[in-house]
Amino acid sequence: MLLGVRFVILVIGSSFIQLNFHVKAYCNNPNEKEKKIALTFDDGPNPITPQILSLLQKYNAKATFFCIGKHIEKHPEIVKKTVQDGHIIGNHSFLHSNFFDFYRKDKVVHELHSTDTIIEKVIGKKPIFFRPPYGVTNPSIRRALAVTKHHVVGWNVRSMDGIIKNEKIIYNRITKQISPGAIVLLHDTSQITVRVLEQLLLFLQSNKYQIVSLEELLNLKAYED
């Protein structure tokens, strides 16, 4: 019975990054009193990403893009444009494997270092922000982070845009959860997100929210000096 309870606690603690069960994760800024929030996009760069960048520029919004190393290799020019537009690039592993949760410490370290290397090659900066694939954490990731020294960034507003295909549902999920200091999770990989994003940016504008970088929201540096 006790082993079963421990197993359930371990699974829940590993699956929800907001619980800080294995690692300290920055999922929002609970001390932020002004209407400031951060937008984050996972799994790019992608041919869809330039459309996201155009919308962000239109509404004068800055975001953070947690990029997959193998995708950076395919689309380095998109990453360069992202940084030129004033956005931040973060590490989202090299392969984003379905088995990332089962990697041992050394393999996690290799994934993070490989992605850091390709990002630094493309933009000349080494990222400090890391978002684990699927937001899952475990002891191997904790031990790897002790080596790589990344800041783990989660979220407290999950759009579910990678799963839900109904724009209205996605939009409502986000807007109902928005509050000062929020970090919103989106993906720059589908047209649905592009359409939802413009509606969201209009909502934030009309409700006097300011979209700021993670650096400003969390008061942390995004890159090594």
mmCIF file with all atom_site columns, C-alpha atoms in Angstrom:
data_model
loop_
_atom_site.group_PDB
_atom_site.id
_atom_site.type_symbol
_atom_site.label_atom_id
_atom_site.label_alt_id
_atom_site.label_comp_id
_atom_site.label_asym_id
_atom_site.label_entity_id
_atom_site.label_seq_id
_atom_site.pdbx_PDB_ins_code
_atom_site.Cartn_x
_atom_site.Cartn_y
_atom_site.Cartn_z
_atom_site.occupancy
_atom_site.B_iso_or_equiv
_atom_site.pdbx_formal_charge
_atom_site.auth_seq_id
_atom_site.auth_comp_id
_atom_site.auth_asym_id
_atom_site.auth_atom_id
_atom_site.pdbx_PDB_model_num
ATOM 1   C CA . MET A 1 1   ? 0.000   0.000  0.000   1.00 0.00 ? 1   MET A CA 1
ATOM 2   C CA . LEU A 1 2   ? 2.758   2.431  1.002   1.00 0.00 ? 2   LEU A CA 1
ATOM 3   C CA . LEU A 1 3   ? 4.750   1.642  -2.142  1.00 0.00 ? 3   LEU A CA 1
ATOM 4   C CA . GLY A 1 4   ? 1.653   2.289  -4.224  1.00 0.00 ? 4   GLY A CA 1
ATOM 5   C CA . VAL A 1 5   ? 1.136   5.685  -2.607  1.00 0.00 ? 5   VAL A CA 1
ATOM 6   C CA . ARG A 1 6   ? 4.782   6.576  -3.148  1.00 0.00 ? 6   ARG A CA 1
ATOM 7   C CA . PHE A 1 7   ? 4.522   5.564  -6.804  1.00 0.00 ? 7   PHE A CA 1
ATOM 8   C CA . VAL A 1 8   ? 1.442   7.753  -7.346  1.00 0.00 ? 8   VAL A CA 1
ATOM 9   C CA . ILE A 1 9   ? 3.161   10.709 -5.663  1.00 0.00 ? 9   ILE A CA 1
ATOM 10  C CA . LEU A 1 10  ? 6.242   10.188 -7.860  1.00 0.00 ? 10  LEU A CA 1
ATOM 11  C CA . VAL A 1 11  ? 4.191   10.052 -11.062 1.00 0.00 ? 11  VAL A CA 1
ATOM 12  C CA . ILE A 1 12  ? 2.213   13.170 -10.175 1.00 0.00 ? 12  ILE A CA 1
ATOM 13  C CA . GLY A 1 13  ? 5.321   15.031 -9.036  1.00 0.00 ? 13  GLY A CA 1
ATOM 14  C CA . SER A 1 14  ? 7.150   14.147 -12.263 1.00 0.00 ? 14  SER A CA 1
ATOM 15  C CA . SER A 1 15  ? 4.247   15.011 -14.555 1.00 0.00 ? 15  SER A CA 1
ATOM 16  C CA . PHE A 1 16  ? 3.359   18.487 -13.259 1.00 0.00 ? 16  PHE A CA 1
ATOM 17  C CA . ILE A 1 17  ? 6.266   20.886 -13.554 1.00 0.00 ? 17  ILE A CA 1
ATOM 18  C CA . GLN A 1 18  ? 4.444   23.487 -11.437 1.00 0.00 ? 18  GLN A CA 1
ATOM 19  C CA . LEU A 1 19  ? 4.837   21.303 -8.327  1.00 0.00 ? 19  LEU A CA 1
ATOM 20  C CA . ASN A 1 20  ? 8.637   21.795 -8.221  1.00 0.00 ? 20  ASN A CA 1
ATOM 21  C CA . PHE A 1 21  ? 8.875   18.166 -7.120  1.00 0.00 ? 21  PHE A CA 1
ATOM 22  C CA . HIS A 1 22  ? 12.264  17.343 -8.669  1.00 0.00 ? 22  HIS A CA 1
ATOM 23  C CA . VAL A 1 23  ? 13.547  20.734 -9.810  1.00 0.00 ? 23  VAL A CA 1
ATOM 24  C CA . LYS A 1 24  ? 12.825  24.404 -9.225  1.00 0.00 ? 24  LYS A CA 1
ATOM 25  C CA . ALA A 1 25  ? 10.805  25.634 -12.202 1.00 0.00 ? 25  ALA A CA 1
ATOM 26  C CA . TYR A 1 26  ? 9.759   29.201 -12.942 1.00 0.00 ? 26  TYR A CA 1
ATOM 27  C CA . CYS A 1 27  ? 6.103   28.835 -13.940 1.00 0.00 ? 27  CYS A CA 1
ATOM 28  C CA . ASN A 1 28  ? 4.948   32.425 -13.346 1.00 0.00 ? 28  ASN A CA 1
ATOM 29  C CA . ASN A 1 29  ? 5.825   35.466 -11.259 1.00 0.00 ? 29  ASN A CA 1
ATOM 30  C CA . PRO A 1 30  ? 3.409   35.403 -8.311  1.00 0.00 ? 30  PRO A CA 1
ATOM 31  C CA . ASN A 1 31  ? 4.776   38.744 -7.074  1.00 0.00 ? 31  ASN A CA 1
ATOM 32  C CA . GLU A 1 32  ? 3.895   40.621 -10.258 1.00 0.00 ? 32  GLU A CA 1
ATOM 33  C CA . LYS A 1 33  ? 1.105   43.092 -9.517  1.00 0.00 ? 33  LYS A CA 1
ATOM 34  C CA . GLU A 1 34  ? 1.033   44.918 -12.830 1.00 0.00 ? 34  GLU A CA 1
ATOM 35  C CA . LYS A 1 35  ? -0.684  43.464 -15.881 1.00 0.00 ? 35  LYS A CA 1
ATOM 36  C CA . LYS A 1 36  ? 2.453   41.888 -17.311 1.00 0.00 ? 36  LYS A CA 1
ATOM 37  C CA . ILE A 1 37  ? 2.575   38.405 -18.792 1.00 0.00 ? 37  ILE A CA 1
ATOM 38  C CA . ALA A 1 38  ? 4.963   36.348 -20.952 1.00 0.00 ? 38  ALA A CA 1
ATOM 39  C CA . LEU A 1 39  ? 4.186   34.312 -24.054 1.00 0.00 ? 39  LEU A CA 1
ATOM 40  C CA . THR A 1 40  ? 6.231   31.202 -24.815 1.00 0.00 ? 40  THR A CA 1
ATOM 41  C CA . PHE A 1 41  ? 6.246   28.952 -27.877 1.00 0.00 ? 41  PHE A CA 1
ATOM 42  C CA . ASP A 1 42  ? 7.520   25.362 -27.954 1.00 0.00 ? 42  ASP A CA 1
ATOM 43  C CA . ASP A 1 43  ? 8.734   22.879 -30.575 1.00 0.00 ? 43  ASP A CA 1
ATOM 44  C CA . GLY A 1 44  ? 9.997   25.209 -33.314 1.00 0.00 ? 44  GLY A CA 1
ATOM 45  C CA . PRO A 1 45  ? 11.505  26.540 -35.379 1.00 0.00 ? 45  PRO A CA 1
ATOM 46  C CA . ASN A 1 46  ? 8.893   25.586 -37.929 1.00 0.00 ? 46  ASN A CA 1
ATOM 47  C CA . PRO A 1 47  ? 7.720   26.969 -41.307 1.00 0.00 ? 47  PRO A CA 1
ATOM 48  C CA . ILE A 1 48  ? 4.755   28.369 -39.309 1.00 0.00 ? 48  ILE A CA 1
ATOM 49  C CA . THR A 1 49  ? 7.071   30.400 -37.034 1.00 0.00 ? 49  THR A CA 1
ATOM 50  C CA . PRO A 1 50  ? 7.423   33.430 -39.393 1.00 0.00 ? 50  PRO A CA 1
ATOM 51  C CA . GLN A 1 51  ? 3.643   33.927 -39.228 1.00 0.00 ? 51  GLN A CA 1
ATOM 52  C CA . ILE A 1 52  ? 3.871   33.987 -35.428 1.00 0.00 ? 52  ILE A CA 1
ATOM 53  C CA . LEU A 1 53  ? 6.716   36.493 -35.650 1.00 0.00 ? 53  LEU A CA 1
ATOM 54  C CA . SER A 1 54  ? 4.680   38.764 -37.937 1.00 0.00 ? 54  SER A CA 1
ATOM 55  C CA . LEU A 1 55  ? 1.762   38.826 -35.500 1.00 0.00 ? 55  LEU A CA 1
ATOM 56  C CA . LEU A 1 56  ? 4.019   39.529 -32.533 1.00 0.00 ? 56  LEU A CA 1
ATOM 57  C CA . GLN A 1 57  ? 5.616   42.393 -34.430 1.00 0.00 ? 57  GLN A CA 1
ATOM 58  C CA . LYS A 1 58  ? 2.198   43.765 -35.385 1.00 0.00 ? 58  LYS A CA 1
ATOM 59  C CA . TYR A 1 59  ? 1.210   43.972 -31.709 1.00 0.00 ? 59  TYR A CA 1
ATOM 60  C CA . ASN A 1 60  ? 4.658   44.967 -30.426 1.00 0.00 ? 60  ASN A CA 1
ATOM 61  C CA . ALA A 1 61  ? 4.883   41.823 -28.279 1.00 0.00 ? 61  ALA A CA 1
ATOM 62  C CA . LYS A 1 62  ? 8.015   39.942 -27.244 1.00 0.00 ? 62  LYS A CA 1
ATOM 63  C CA . ALA A 1 63  ? 8.080   36.191 -26.638 1.00 0.00 ? 63  ALA A CA 1
ATOM 64  C CA . THR A 1 64  ? 10.370  33.290 -25.828 1.00 0.00 ? 64  THR A CA 1
ATOM 65  C CA . PHE A 1 65  ? 10.771  30.387 -28.240 1.00 0.00 ? 65  PHE A CA 1
ATOM 66  C CA . PHE A 1 66  ? 11.874  27.064 -26.753 1.00 0.00 ? 66  PHE A CA 1
ATOM 67  C CA . CYS A 1 67  ? 13.485  25.429 -29.752 1.00 0.00 ? 67  CYS A CA 1
ATOM 68  C CA . ILE A 1 68  ? 14.359  21.827 -30.568 1.00 0.00 ? 68  ILE A CA 1
ATOM 69  C CA . GLY A 1 69  ? 17.964  21.367 -31.674 1.00 0.00 ? 69  GLY A CA 1
ATOM 70  C CA . LYS A 1 70  ? 17.246  19.186 -34.721 1.00 0.00 ? 70  LYS A CA 1
ATOM 71  C CA . HIS A 1 71  ? 14.733  21.775 -35.959 1.00 0.00 ? 71  HIS A CA 1
ATOM 72  C CA . ILE A 1 72  ? 17.260  24.584 -35.529 1.00 0.00 ? 72  ILE A CA 1
ATOM 73  C CA . GLU A 1 73  ? 19.590  22.668 -37.835 1.00 0.00 ? 73  GLU A CA 1
ATOM 74  C CA . LYS A 1 74  ? 16.851  22.637 -40.478 1.00 0.00 ? 74  LYS A CA 1
ATOM 75  C CA . HIS A 1 75  ? 15.757  26.277 -40.066 1.00 0.00 ? 75  HIS A CA 1
ATOM 76  C CA . PRO A 1 76  ? 18.649  28.380 -38.728 1.00 0.00 ? 76  PRO A CA 1
ATOM 77  C CA . GLU A 1 77  ? 17.449  31.420 -40.664 1.00 0.00 ? 77  GLU A CA 1
ATOM 78  C CA . ILE A 1 78  ? 14.144  31.405 -38.753 1.00 0.00 ? 78  ILE A CA 1
ATOM 79  C CA . VAL A 1 79  ? 16.020  31.371 -35.442 1.00 0.00 ? 79  VAL A CA 1
ATOM 80  C CA . LYS A 1 80  ? 18.170  34.294 -36.593 1.00 0.00 ? 80  LYS A CA 1
ATOM 81  C CA . LYS A 1 81  ? 15.049  36.245 -37.587 1.00 0.00 ? 81  LYS A CA 1
ATOM 82  C CA . THR A 1 82  ? 13.437  35.441 -34.227 1.00 0.00 ? 82  THR A CA 1
ATOM 83  C CA . VAL A 1 83  ? 16.369  36.989 -32.367 1.00 0.00 ? 83  VAL A CA 1
ATOM 84  C CA . GLN A 1 84  ? 16.559  39.940 -34.763 1.00 0.00 ? 84  GLN A CA 1
ATOM 85  C CA . ASP A 1 85  ? 12.929  40.688 -33.900 1.00 0.00 ? 85  ASP A CA 1
ATOM 86  C CA . GLY A 1 86  ? 13.863  40.921 -30.225 1.00 0.00 ? 86  GLY A CA 1
ATOM 87  C CA . HIS A 1 87  ? 12.650  37.546 -28.996 1.00 0.00 ? 87  HIS A CA 1
ATOM 88  C CA . ILE A 1 88  ? 14.451  35.058 -26.744 1.00 0.00 ? 88  ILE A CA 1
ATOM 89  C CA . ILE A 1 89  ? 15.581  31.568 -27.706 1.00 0.00 ? 89  ILE A CA 1
ATOM 90  C CA . GLY A 1 90  ? 15.473  28.795 -25.096 1.00 0.00 ? 90  GLY A CA 1
ATOM 91  C CA . ASN A 1 91  ? 16.578  25.158 -25.033 1.00 0.00 ? 91  ASN A CA 1
ATOM 92  C CA . HIS A 1 92  ? 13.910  22.475 -25.527 1.00 0.00 ? 92  HIS A CA 1
ATOM 93  C CA . SER A 1 93  ? 16.262  19.468 -25.953 1.00 0.00 ? 93  SER A CA 1
ATOM 94  C CA . PHE A 1 94  ? 17.846  18.271 -29.175 1.00 0.00 ? 94  PHE A CA 1
ATOM 95  C CA . LEU A 1 95  ? 15.499  15.481 -30.278 1.00 0.00 ? 95  LEU A CA 1
ATOM 96  C CA . HIS A 1 96  ? 12.409  16.014 -28.099 1.00 0.00 ? 96  HIS A CA 1
ATOM 97  C CA . SER A 1 97  ? 12.231  12.227 -27.964 1.00 0.00 ? 97  SER A CA 1
ATOM 98  C CA . ASN A 1 98  ? 9.182   10.419 -26.638 1.00 0.00 ? 98  ASN A CA 1
ATOM 99  C CA . PHE A 1 99  ? 11.679  8.614  -24.423 1.00 0.00 ? 99  PHE A CA 1
ATOM 100 C CA . PHE A 1 100 ? 13.314  11.737 -22.978 1.00 0.00 ? 100 PHE A CA 1
ATOM 101 C CA . ASP A 1 101 ? 11.757  10.960 -19.594 1.00 0.00 ? 101 ASP A CA 1
ATOM 102 C CA . PHE A 1 102 ? 13.715  7.680  -19.508 1.00 0.00 ? 102 PHE A CA 1
ATOM 103 C CA . TYR A 1 103 ? 17.128  9.137  -20.367 1.00 0.00 ? 103 TYR A CA 1
ATOM 104 C CA . ARG A 1 104 ? 19.880  8.830  -17.806 1.00 0.00 ? 104 ARG A CA 1
ATOM 105 C CA . LYS A 1 105 ? 21.730  11.896 -16.561 1.00 0.00 ? 105 LYS A CA 1
ATOM 106 C CA . ASP A 1 106 ? 24.583  11.777 -19.092 1.00 0.00 ? 106 ASP A CA 1
ATOM 107 C CA . LYS A 1 107 ? 22.201  11.524 -22.040 1.00 0.00 ? 107 LYS A CA 1
ATOM 108 C CA . VAL A 1 108 ? 20.136  14.465 -20.765 1.00 0.00 ? 108 VAL A CA 1
ATOM 109 C CA . VAL A 1 109 ? 23.343  16.488 -20.388 1.00 0.00 ? 109 VAL A CA 1
ATOM 110 C CA . HIS A 1 110 ? 24.277  15.588 -23.976 1.00 0.00 ? 110 HIS A CA 1
ATOM 111 C CA . GLU A 1 111 ? 20.839  16.681 -25.246 1.00 0.00 ? 111 GLU A CA 1
ATOM 112 C CA . LEU A 1 112 ? 21.085  20.049 -23.504 1.00 0.00 ? 112 LEU A CA 1
ATOM 113 C CA . HIS A 1 113 ? 24.691  20.715 -24.461 1.00 0.00 ? 113 HIS A CA 1
ATOM 114 C CA . SER A 1 114 ? 24.048  19.754 -28.098 1.00 0.00 ? 114 SER A CA 1
ATOM 115 C CA . THR A 1 115 ? 21.137  22.179 -28.304 1.00 0.00 ? 115 THR A CA 1
ATOM 116 C CA . ASP A 1 116 ? 23.115  24.936 -26.559 1.00 0.00 ? 116 ASP A CA 1
ATOM 117 C CA . THR A 1 117 ? 25.900  24.430 -29.094 1.00 0.00 ? 117 THR A CA 1
ATOM 118 C CA . ILE A 1 118 ? 23.675  24.737 -32.154 1.00 0.00 ? 118 ILE A CA 1
ATOM 119 C CA . ILE A 1 119 ? 21.888  27.775 -30.696 1.00 0.00 ? 119 ILE A CA 1
ATOM 120 C CA . GLU A 1 120 ? 25.196  29.473 -29.931 1.00 0.00 ? 120 GLU A CA 1
ATOM 121 C CA . LYS A 1 121 ? 26.429  28.675 -33.435 1.00 0.00 ? 121 LYS A CA 1
ATOM 122 C CA . VAL A 1 122 ? 23.365  30.307 -34.984 1.00 0.00 ? 122 VAL A CA 1
ATOM 123 C CA . ILE A 1 123 ? 22.851  33.389 -32.762 1.00 0.00 ? 123 ILE A CA 1
ATOM 124 C CA . GLY A 1 124 ? 26.168  33.741 -30.940 1.00 0.00 ? 124 GLY A CA 1
ATOM 125 C CA . LYS A 1 125 ? 24.593  33.350 -27.502 1.00 0.00 ? 125 LYS A CA 1
ATOM 126 C CA . LYS A 1 126 ? 24.346  30.393 -25.125 1.00 0.00 ? 126 LYS A CA 1
ATOM 127 C CA . PRO A 1 127 ? 20.858  30.009 -23.609 1.00 0.00 ? 127 PRO A CA 1
ATOM 128 C CA . ILE A 1 128 ? 20.183  29.609 -19.909 1.00 0.00 ? 128 ILE A CA 1
ATOM 129 C CA . PHE A 1 129 ? 16.439  28.925 -20.118 1.00 0.00 ? 129 PHE A CA 1
ATOM 130 C CA . PHE A 1 130 ? 15.412  25.279 -20.563 1.00 0.00 ? 130 PHE A CA 1
ATOM 131 C CA . ARG A 1 131 ? 11.968  23.750 -20.849 1.00 0.00 ? 131 ARG A CA 1
ATOM 132 C CA . PRO A 1 132 ? 11.843  19.938 -20.525 1.00 0.00 ? 132 PRO A CA 1
ATOM 133 C CA . PRO A 1 133 ? 9.929   18.100 -23.248 1.00 0.00 ? 133 PRO A CA 1
ATOM 134 C CA . TYR A 1 134 ? 6.315   17.625 -22.140 1.00 0.00 ? 134 TYR A CA 1
ATOM 135 C CA . GLY A 1 135 ? 7.143   19.516 -18.946 1.00 0.00 ? 135 GLY A CA 1
ATOM 136 C CA . VAL A 1 136 ? 8.177   16.266 -17.291 1.00 0.00 ? 136 VAL A CA 1
ATOM 137 C CA . THR A 1 137 ? 10.920  16.271 -14.658 1.00 0.00 ? 137 THR A CA 1
ATOM 138 C CA . ASN A 1 138 ? 12.670  13.430 -12.839 1.00 0.00 ? 138 ASN A CA 1
ATOM 139 C CA . PRO A 1 139 ? 15.847  12.662 -10.869 1.00 0.00 ? 139 PRO A CA 1
ATOM 140 C CA . SER A 1 140 ? 17.941  12.225 -14.041 1.00 0.00 ? 140 SER A CA 1
ATOM 141 C CA . ILE A 1 141 ? 16.929  15.680 -15.265 1.00 0.00 ? 141 ILE A CA 1
ATOM 142 C CA . ARG A 1 142 ? 17.643  17.131 -11.827 1.00 0.00 ? 142 ARG A CA 1
ATOM 143 C CA . ARG A 1 143 ? 21.142  15.641 -11.846 1.00 0.00 ? 143 ARG A CA 1
ATOM 144 C CA . ALA A 1 144 ? 21.748  16.824 -15.413 1.00 0.00 ? 144 ALA A CA 1
ATOM 145 C CA . LEU A 1 145 ? 20.737  20.379 -14.519 1.00 0.00 ? 145 LEU A CA 1
ATOM 146 C CA . ALA A 1 146 ? 23.277  20.354 -11.705 1.00 0.00 ? 146 ALA A CA 1
ATOM 147 C CA . VAL A 1 147 ? 25.854  20.017 -14.508 1.00 0.00 ? 147 VAL A CA 1
ATOM 148 C CA . THR A 1 148 ? 24.370  22.323 -17.169 1.00 0.00 ? 148 THR A CA 1
ATOM 149 C CA . LYS A 1 149 ? 23.133  25.067 -14.782 1.00 0.00 ? 149 LYS A CA 1
ATOM 150 C CA . HIS A 1 150 ? 20.046  25.921 -16.850 1.00 0.00 ? 150 HIS A CA 1
ATOM 151 C CA . HIS A 1 151 ? 17.028  27.708 -15.365 1.00 0.00 ? 151 HIS A CA 1
ATOM 152 C CA . VAL A 1 152 ? 13.933  25.533 -15.868 1.00 0.00 ? 152 VAL A CA 1
ATOM 153 C CA . VAL A 1 153 ? 10.923  27.432 -17.186 1.00 0.00 ? 153 VAL A CA 1
ATOM 154 C CA . GLY A 1 154 ? 7.439   25.987 -17.024 1.00 0.00 ? 154 GLY A CA 1
ATOM 155 C CA . TRP A 1 155 ? 4.061   27.705 -17.365 1.00 0.00 ? 155 TRP A CA 1
ATOM 156 C CA . ASN A 1 156 ? 0.859   28.310 -15.459 1.00 0.00 ? 156 ASN A CA 1
ATOM 157 C CA . VAL A 1 157 ? -1.419  28.834 -18.485 1.00 0.00 ? 157 VAL A CA 1
ATOM 158 C CA . ARG A 1 158 ? -1.464  25.875 -20.853 1.00 0.00 ? 158 ARG A CA 1
ATOM 159 C CA . SER A 1 159 ? -3.275  26.487 -24.128 1.00 0.00 ? 159 SER A CA 1
ATOM 160 C CA . MET A 1 160 ? -3.446  22.812 -25.195 1.00 0.00 ? 160 MET A CA 1
ATOM 161 C CA . ASP A 1 161 ? -3.045  24.063 -28.775 1.00 0.00 ? 161 ASP A CA 1
ATOM 162 C CA . GLY A 1 162 ? -1.045  20.967 -29.631 1.00 0.00 ? 162 GLY A CA 1
ATOM 163 C CA . ILE A 1 163 ? -4.000  18.732 -28.756 1.00 0.00 ? 163 ILE A CA 1
ATOM 164 C CA . ILE A 1 164 ? -7.259  20.685 -29.039 1.00 0.00 ? 164 ILE A CA 1
ATOM 165 C CA . LYS A 1 165 ? -8.348  21.572 -32.575 1.00 0.00 ? 165 LYS A CA 1
ATOM 166 C CA . ASN A 1 166 ? -11.143 23.977 -31.651 1.00 0.00 ? 166 ASN A CA 1
ATOM 167 C CA . GLU A 1 167 ? -9.936  27.598 -31.732 1.00 0.00 ? 167 GLU A CA 1
ATOM 168 C CA . LYS A 1 168 ? -12.692 28.865 -29.462 1.00 0.00 ? 168 LYS A CA 1
ATOM 169 C CA . ILE A 1 169 ? -11.900 26.311 -26.768 1.00 0.00 ? 169 ILE A CA 1
ATOM 170 C CA . ILE A 1 170 ? -8.181  27.151 -26.895 1.00 0.00 ? 170 ILE A CA 1
ATOM 171 C CA . TYR A 1 171 ? -8.869  30.882 -26.753 1.00 0.00 ? 171 TYR A CA 1
ATOM 172 C CA . ASN A 1 172 ? -11.259 30.502 -23.819 1.00 0.00 ? 172 ASN A CA 1
ATOM 173 C CA . ARG A 1 173 ? -8.815  28.271 -21.936 1.00 0.00 ? 173 ARG A CA 1
ATOM 174 C CA . ILE A 1 174 ? -6.138  30.957 -22.129 1.00 0.00 ? 174 ILE A CA 1
ATOM 175 C CA . THR A 1 175 ? -8.206  34.062 -21.468 1.00 0.00 ? 175 THR A CA 1
ATOM 176 C CA . LYS A 1 176 ? -9.955  32.553 -18.441 1.00 0.00 ? 176 LYS A CA 1
ATOM 177 C CA . GLN A 1 177 ? -6.599  31.817 -16.807 1.00 0.00 ? 177 GLN A CA 1
ATOM 178 C CA . ILE A 1 178 ? -4.739  35.029 -17.630 1.00 0.00 ? 178 ILE A CA 1
ATOM 179 C CA . SER A 1 179 ? -3.590  37.064 -14.636 1.00 0.00 ? 179 SER A CA 1
ATOM 180 C CA . PRO A 1 180 ? -0.595  39.305 -13.820 1.00 0.00 ? 180 PRO A CA 1
ATOM 181 C CA . GLY A 1 181 ? 2.676   37.383 -13.893 1.00 0.00 ? 181 GLY A CA 1
ATOM 182 C CA . ALA A 1 182 ? 1.380   34.532 -16.050 1.00 0.00 ? 182 ALA A CA 1
ATOM 183 C CA . ILE A 1 183 ? 3.509   32.451 -18.409 1.00 0.00 ? 183 ILE A CA 1
ATOM 184 C CA . VAL A 1 184 ? 1.484   31.128 -21.346 1.00 0.00 ? 184 VAL A CA 1
ATOM 185 C CA . LEU A 1 185 ? 2.431   27.928 -23.189 1.00 0.00 ? 185 LEU A CA 1
ATOM 186 C CA . LEU A 1 186 ? 1.764   27.845 -26.939 1.00 0.00 ? 186 LEU A CA 1
ATOM 187 C CA . HIS A 1 187 ? 3.342   26.058 -29.923 1.00 0.00 ? 187 HIS A CA 1
ATOM 188 C CA . ASP A 1 188 ? 4.596   27.681 -33.134 1.00 0.00 ? 188 ASP A CA 1
ATOM 189 C CA . THR A 1 189 ? 3.728   24.607 -35.180 1.00 0.00 ? 189 THR A CA 1
ATOM 190 C CA . SER A 1 190 ? 0.158   24.970 -36.459 1.00 0.00 ? 190 SER A CA 1
ATOM 191 C CA . GLN A 1 191 ? -2.203  27.352 -38.211 1.00 0.00 ? 191 GLN A CA 1
ATOM 192 C CA . ILE A 1 192 ? -4.665  26.959 -35.364 1.00 0.00 ? 192 ILE A CA 1
ATOM 193 C CA . THR A 1 193 ? -2.188  28.663 -33.048 1.00 0.00 ? 193 THR A CA 1
ATOM 194 C CA . VAL A 1 194 ? -1.677  31.470 -35.560 1.00 0.00 ? 194 VAL A CA 1
ATOM 195 C CA . ARG A 1 195 ? -5.408  32.164 -35.618 1.00 0.00 ? 195 ARG A CA 1
ATOM 196 C CA . VAL A 1 196 ? -5.787  31.915 -31.848 1.00 0.00 ? 196 VAL A CA 1
ATOM 197 C CA . LEU A 1 197 ? -2.747  34.124 -31.292 1.00 0.00 ? 197 LEU A CA 1
ATOM 198 C CA . GLU A 1 198 ? -4.202  37.121 -33.088 1.00 0.00 ? 198 GLU A CA 1
ATOM 199 C CA . GLN A 1 199 ? -7.407  36.850 -31.049 1.00 0.00 ? 199 GLN A CA 1
ATOM 200 C CA . LEU A 1 200 ? -5.341  36.520 -27.880 1.00 0.00 ? 200 LEU A CA 1
ATOM 201 C CA . LEU A 1 201 ? -3.186  39.539 -28.714 1.00 0.00 ? 201 LEU A CA 1
ATOM 202 C CA . LEU A 1 202 ? -6.312  41.605 -29.302 1.00 0.00 ? 202 LEU A CA 1
ATOM 203 C CA . PHE A 1 203 ? -7.736  40.426 -25.971 1.00 0.00 ? 203 PHE A CA 1
ATOM 204 C CA . LEU A 1 204 ? -4.548  41.322 -24.118 1.00 0.00 ? 204 LEU A CA 1
ATOM 205 C CA . GLN A 1 205 ? -4.397  44.706 -25.804 1.00 0.00 ? 205 GLN A CA 1
ATOM 206 C CA . SER A 1 206 ? -8.008  45.558 -25.003 1.00 0.00 ? 206 SER A CA 1
ATOM 207 C CA . ASN A 1 207 ? -7.531  44.447 -21.382 1.00 0.00 ? 207 ASN A CA 1
ATOM 208 C CA . LYS A 1 208 ? -4.393  46.574 -20.957 1.00 0.00 ? 208 LYS A CA 1
ATOM 209 C CA . TYR A 1 209 ? -1.986  43.658 -20.546 1.00 0.00 ? 209 TYR A CA 1
ATOM 210 C CA . GLN A 1 210 ? 1.664   44.203 -21.412 1.00 0.00 ? 210 GLN A CA 1
ATOM 211 C CA . ILE A 1 211 ? 3.459   41.254 -23.023 1.00 0.00 ? 211 ILE A CA 1
ATOM 212 C CA . VAL A 1 212 ? 7.043   41.224 -21.788 1.00 0.00 ? 212 VAL A CA 1
ATOM 213 C CA . SER A 1 213 ? 10.051  38.952 -22.157 1.00 0.00 ? 213 SER A CA 1
ATOM 214 C CA . LEU A 1 214 ? 10.779  36.186 -19.673 1.00 0.00 ? 214 LEU A CA 1
ATOM 215 C CA . GLU A 1 215 ? 13.878  38.123 -18.690 1.00 0.00 ? 215 GLU A CA 1
ATOM 216 C CA . GLU A 1 216 ? 11.729  41.042 -17.563 1.00 0.00 ? 216 GLU A CA 1
ATOM 217 C CA . LEU A 1 217 ? 8.935   38.965 -16.023 1.00 0.00 ? 217 LEU A CA 1
ATOM 218 C CA . LEU A 1 218 ? 11.269  36.715 -14.022 1.00 0.00 ? 218 LEU A CA 1
ATOM 219 C CA . ASN A 1 219 ? 14.172  39.139 -13.599 1.00 0.00 ? 219 ASN A CA 1
ATOM 220 C CA . LEU A 1 220 ? 16.562  36.480 -14.924 1.00 0.00 ? 220 LEU A CA 1
ATOM 221 C CA . LYS A 1 221 ? 19.113  36.529 -17.726 1.00 0.00 ? 221 LYS A CA 1
ATOM 222 C CA . ALA A 1 222 ? 18.263  34.480 -20.788 1.00 0.00 ? 222 ALA A CA 1
ATOM 223 C CA . TYR A 1 223 ? 21.855  33.981 -21.966 1.00 0.00 ? 223 TYR A CA 1
ATOM 224 C CA . GLU A 1 224 ? 25.282  33.456 -20.484 1.00 0.00 ? 224 GLU A CA 1
ATOM 225 C CA . ASP A 1 225 ? 27.480  36.570 -20.289 1.00 0.00 ? 225 ASP A CA 1
#
